[in-house]
Structure formats: structure tokens, C-alpha cells
CSV table of C-alpha atoms in Angstrom, one decimal:
chain,number,residue,atom,x,y,z
Q,1,UNK,CA,18.2,78.9,-91.6
Q,2,UNK,CA,21.6,80.0,-92.8
Q,3,UNK,CA,22.3,80.0,-96.5
Q,4,UNK,CA,19.1,78.1,-97.0
Q,5,UNK,CA,20.1,75.3,-94.6
Q,6,UNK,CA,18.9,74.4,-91.2
Q,7,UNK,CA,21.3,75.0,-88.4
Q,8,UNK,CA,21.1,73.0,-85.2
Q,9,UNK,CA,22.5,74.6,-82.1
Q,10,UNK,CA,24.2,72.1,-79.8
Q,11,UNK,CA,25.1,73.1,-76.3
Q,12,UNK,CA,28.6,71.8,-75.6
Q,13,UNK,CA,27.9,68.1,-76.3
Q,14,UNK,CA,31.6,67.5,-76.3
Q,15,UNK,CA,31.7,68.3,-72.6
Q,16,UNK,CA,28.4,66.9,-71.5
Q,17,UNK,CA,28.0,63.7,-73.4
Q,18,UNK,CA,30.6,60.9,-73.2
Q,19,UNK,CA,31.8,59.6,-76.6
Q,20,UNK,CA,30.2,62.3,-78.6
Q,21,UNK,CA,31.9,63.3,-81.9
Q,22,UNK,CA,30.9,66.0,-84.3
Q,23,UNK,CA,29.6,64.8,-87.7
Q,24,UNK,CA,32.7,66.1,-89.5
Q,25,UNK,CA,34.8,63.8,-87.3
Q,26,UNK,CA,32.7,60.7,-87.9
Q,27,UNK,CA,29.9,61.4,-85.4
Q,28,UNK,CA,26.3,62.3,-86.0
Q,29,UNK,CA,24.8,58.9,-86.0
Q,30,UNK,CA,23.0,57.9,-82.9
Q,31,UNK,CA,22.8,54.3,-81.6
Q,32,UNK,CA,19.5,53.7,-83.4
Q,33,UNK,CA,20.8,54.9,-86.8
Q,34,UNK,CA,24.0,52.9,-87.1
Q,35,UNK,CA,24.3,50.7,-90.2
Q,36,UNK,CA,24.7,47.0,-89.9
Q,37,UNK,CA,28.2,45.6,-90.2
Q,38,UNK,CA,29.2,43.5,-93.3
Q,39,UNK,CA,29.0,39.7,-93.1
Q,40,UNK,CA,32.7,39.3,-92.8
Q,41,UNK,CA,32.7,41.7,-89.9
Q,42,UNK,CA,29.9,39.8,-88.3
Q,43,UNK,CA,31.8,36.5,-88.6
Q,44,UNK,CA,34.9,38.1,-87.1
Q,45,UNK,CA,32.9,39.6,-84.2
Q,46,UNK,CA,31.2,36.2,-83.6
Q,47,UNK,CA,34.7,34.5,-83.5
Q,48,UNK,CA,36.1,37.1,-81.1
Q,49,UNK,CA,33.1,36.8,-78.9
Q,50,UNK,CA,33.5,33.0,-78.8
Q,51,UNK,CA,37.2,33.3,-77.9
Q,52,UNK,CA,36.4,35.8,-75.2
Q,53,UNK,CA,33.8,33.4,-73.7
Q,54,UNK,CA,36.3,30.5,-73.8
Q,55,UNK,CA,38.9,32.7,-72.0
Q,56,UNK,CA,36.4,33.6,-69.4
Q,57,UNK,CA,35.5,30.0,-68.8
Q,58,UNK,CA,39.2,29.1,-68.4
Q,59,UNK,CA,39.8,32.0,-66.1
Q,60,UNK,CA,36.8,30.9,-63.9
Q,61,UNK,CA,38.2,27.4,-63.8
Q,62,UNK,CA,41.6,28.6,-62.7
Q,63,UNK,CA,40.0,30.8,-60.1
Q,64,UNK,CA,38.1,27.8,-58.7
Q,65,UNK,CA,41.3,25.8,-58.5
Q,66,UNK,CA,43.1,28.6,-56.8
Q,67,UNK,CA,40.2,29.0,-54.3
Q,68,UNK,CA,40.3,25.2,-53.6
Q,69,UNK,CA,44.1,25.4,-53.0
Q,70,UNK,CA,43.6,28.3,-50.6
Q,71,UNK,CA,40.9,26.4,-48.7
Q,72,UNK,CA,43.2,23.4,-48.4
Q,73,UNK,CA,46.0,25.6,-47.1
Q,74,UNK,CA,43.6,27.2,-44.6
Q,75,UNK,CA,42.5,23.8,-43.4
Q,76,UNK,CA,46.1,22.8,-42.9
Q,77,UNK,CA,46.7,26.0,-41.0
Q,78,UNK,CA,43.6,25.4,-38.9
Q,79,UNK,CA,44.8,21.9,-38.1
Q,80,UNK,CA,48.1,23.4,-36.8
Q,81,UNK,CA,46.1,25.9,-34.8
Q,82,UNK,CA,44.0,23.2,-33.3
Q,83,UNK,CA,47.1,21.4,-32.2
Q,84,UNK,CA,48.5,24.6,-30.8
Q,85,UNK,CA,45.2,25.2,-29.0
Q,86,UNK,CA,45.3,21.7,-27.5
Q,87,UNK,CA,48.9,22.3,-26.3
Q,88,UNK,CA,47.8,25.6,-24.9
Q,89,UNK,CA,45.0,24.0,-23.0
Q,90,UNK,CA,47.4,21.4,-21.5
Q,91,UNK,CA,49.8,24.2,-20.5
Q,92,UNK,CA,47.0,26.2,-19.0
Q,93,UNK,CA,45.9,23.1,-17.1
Q,94,UNK,CA,49.5,22.7,-15.8
Q,95,UNK,CA,49.7,26.4,-14.9
Q,96,UNK,CA,46.4,26.2,-13.0
Q,97,UNK,CA,47.6,23.1,-11.1
Q,98,UNK,CA,50.9,25.0,-10.2
Q,99,UNK,CA,48.9,28.0,-9.1
Q,100,UNK,CA,46.6,25.8,-6.9
Q,101,UNK,CA,49.7,24.1,-5.4
Q,102,UNK,CA,51.2,27.6,-4.6
Q,103,UNK,CA,47.9,28.7,-3.1
Q,104,UNK,CA,47.8,25.5,-0.9
Q,105,UNK,CA,51.3,26.1,0.3
Q,106,UNK,CA,50.5,29.7,1.1
Q,107,UNK,CA,47.4,28.6,3.0
Q,108,UNK,CA,49.5,26.1,5.0
Q,109,UNK,CA,52.1,28.8,5.7
Q,110,UNK,CA,49.3,31.1,6.9
Q,111,UNK,CA,48.0,28.4,9.2
Q,112,UNK,CA,51.4,27.7,10.6
Q,113,UNK,CA,51.9,31.5,11.2
Q,114,UNK,CA,48.5,31.7,13.0
Q,115,UNK,CA,49.4,28.7,15.2
Q,116,UNK,CA,52.7,30.3,16.1
Q,117,UNK,CA,50.9,33.6,16.9
Q,118,UNK,CA,48.4,31.7,19.1
Q,119,UNK,CA,51.3,30.0,20.9
Q,120,UNK,CA,53.0,33.4,21.5
Q,121,UNK,CA,49.8,34.9,22.7
Q,122,UNK,CA,49.3,32.0,25.2
Q,123,UNK,CA,52.9,32.4,26.4
Q,124,UNK,CA,52.4,36.1,27.0
Q,125,UNK,CA,49.1,35.5,28.8
Q,126,UNK,CA,50.9,32.9,31.0
Q,127,UNK,CA,53.7,35.3,31.7
Q,128,UNK,CA,51.2,38.1,32.6
Q,129,UNK,CA,49.5,35.7,35.0
Q,130,UNK,CA,52.7,34.6,36.6
Q,131,UNK,CA,54.0,38.2,37.1
Q,132,UNK,CA,53.3,39.8,40.4
Q,133,UNK,CA,50.9,42.6,40.4
Q,134,UNK,CA,52.1,46.0,41.4
Q,135,UNK,CA,48.9,46.8,43.1
Q,136,UNK,CA,46.3,44.6,44.7
Q,137,UNK,CA,43.1,43.6,43.0
Q,138,UNK,CA,41.0,45.2,45.7
Q,139,UNK,CA,42.2,48.6,44.6
Q,140,UNK,CA,41.1,47.9,41.0
Q,141,UNK,CA,37.7,47.1,42.2
Q,142,UNK,CA,37.5,50.3,44.0
Q,143,UNK,CA,38.4,52.3,40.9
Q,144,UNK,CA,35.8,50.7,38.8
Q,145,UNK,CA,33.0,51.8,41.0
């Protein structure tokens, strides 16, 4: 007690508790000890609450409309993408056909080259057969043994 009054020591409530005010600045009443507002204030509060609810409903309705518009736009974009995909598929099919044709032509060229090589080899063999031998075959047989 100080000067016959009780003193309550508070440890830095201003820093530790949000919204805390000292009694001399209008604080000191906890949430359970607040007085009831007057009837006029209650009416005003009720009106503001109703207005706020109406605004929220309107905002929700606007958001729904915006979402629907966005969905429609996305659908339109998707339709365009599907068309593009179809065109891409057609182009890919054309590209594949072109590649197959190129591959076929390459294979034909290879076959022609092989045939030419075979003909050349035959000609060389024929020339080798026609050419006179520098030494007789009997000598070759002797060497092998």
C-alpha cells in the first residue's frame, strides 16, 4: 500500500499486450467489464453491420461474374489451342511423310551404289582373270606346301 491505496505493479503491458492502454488514457477495463452501448449506438452498429453484409454479398457476386468471364476466356483460348494442336498434328504428319520419302530415296541411292560397286568388283575380277600371270600356278602350289 502507498498512501493507503493498493498499488498494482504491471510489467511493461504497453510492450507485451497489443491494444493495452493505461487507465489514465481510457484503459483499465477488460473485455468482460465493458459497459453495454446505448440503444442509439446499438441501432447504428446493426445498420453498419447490415450494410457491410450487403457489400460483401455484392462483392461475392461480382467475383463470381469475373470468374465466369475468365473461364469463358480460357475456354476460347483452349479452343484456339486445340485448333493449333490439330494443325501441328497435320504438319507433323506431313513432316513425317517427307522424312519417310527422304529415307526411301536414301535407301534407293544406297542400293544403286551397292549395285555399282558390285559391277566394278565383277569387272576387276574379270580383268584379273584375263591378265596373264607372271608366274605359273605350279610354283604357287609349291610355296603353299
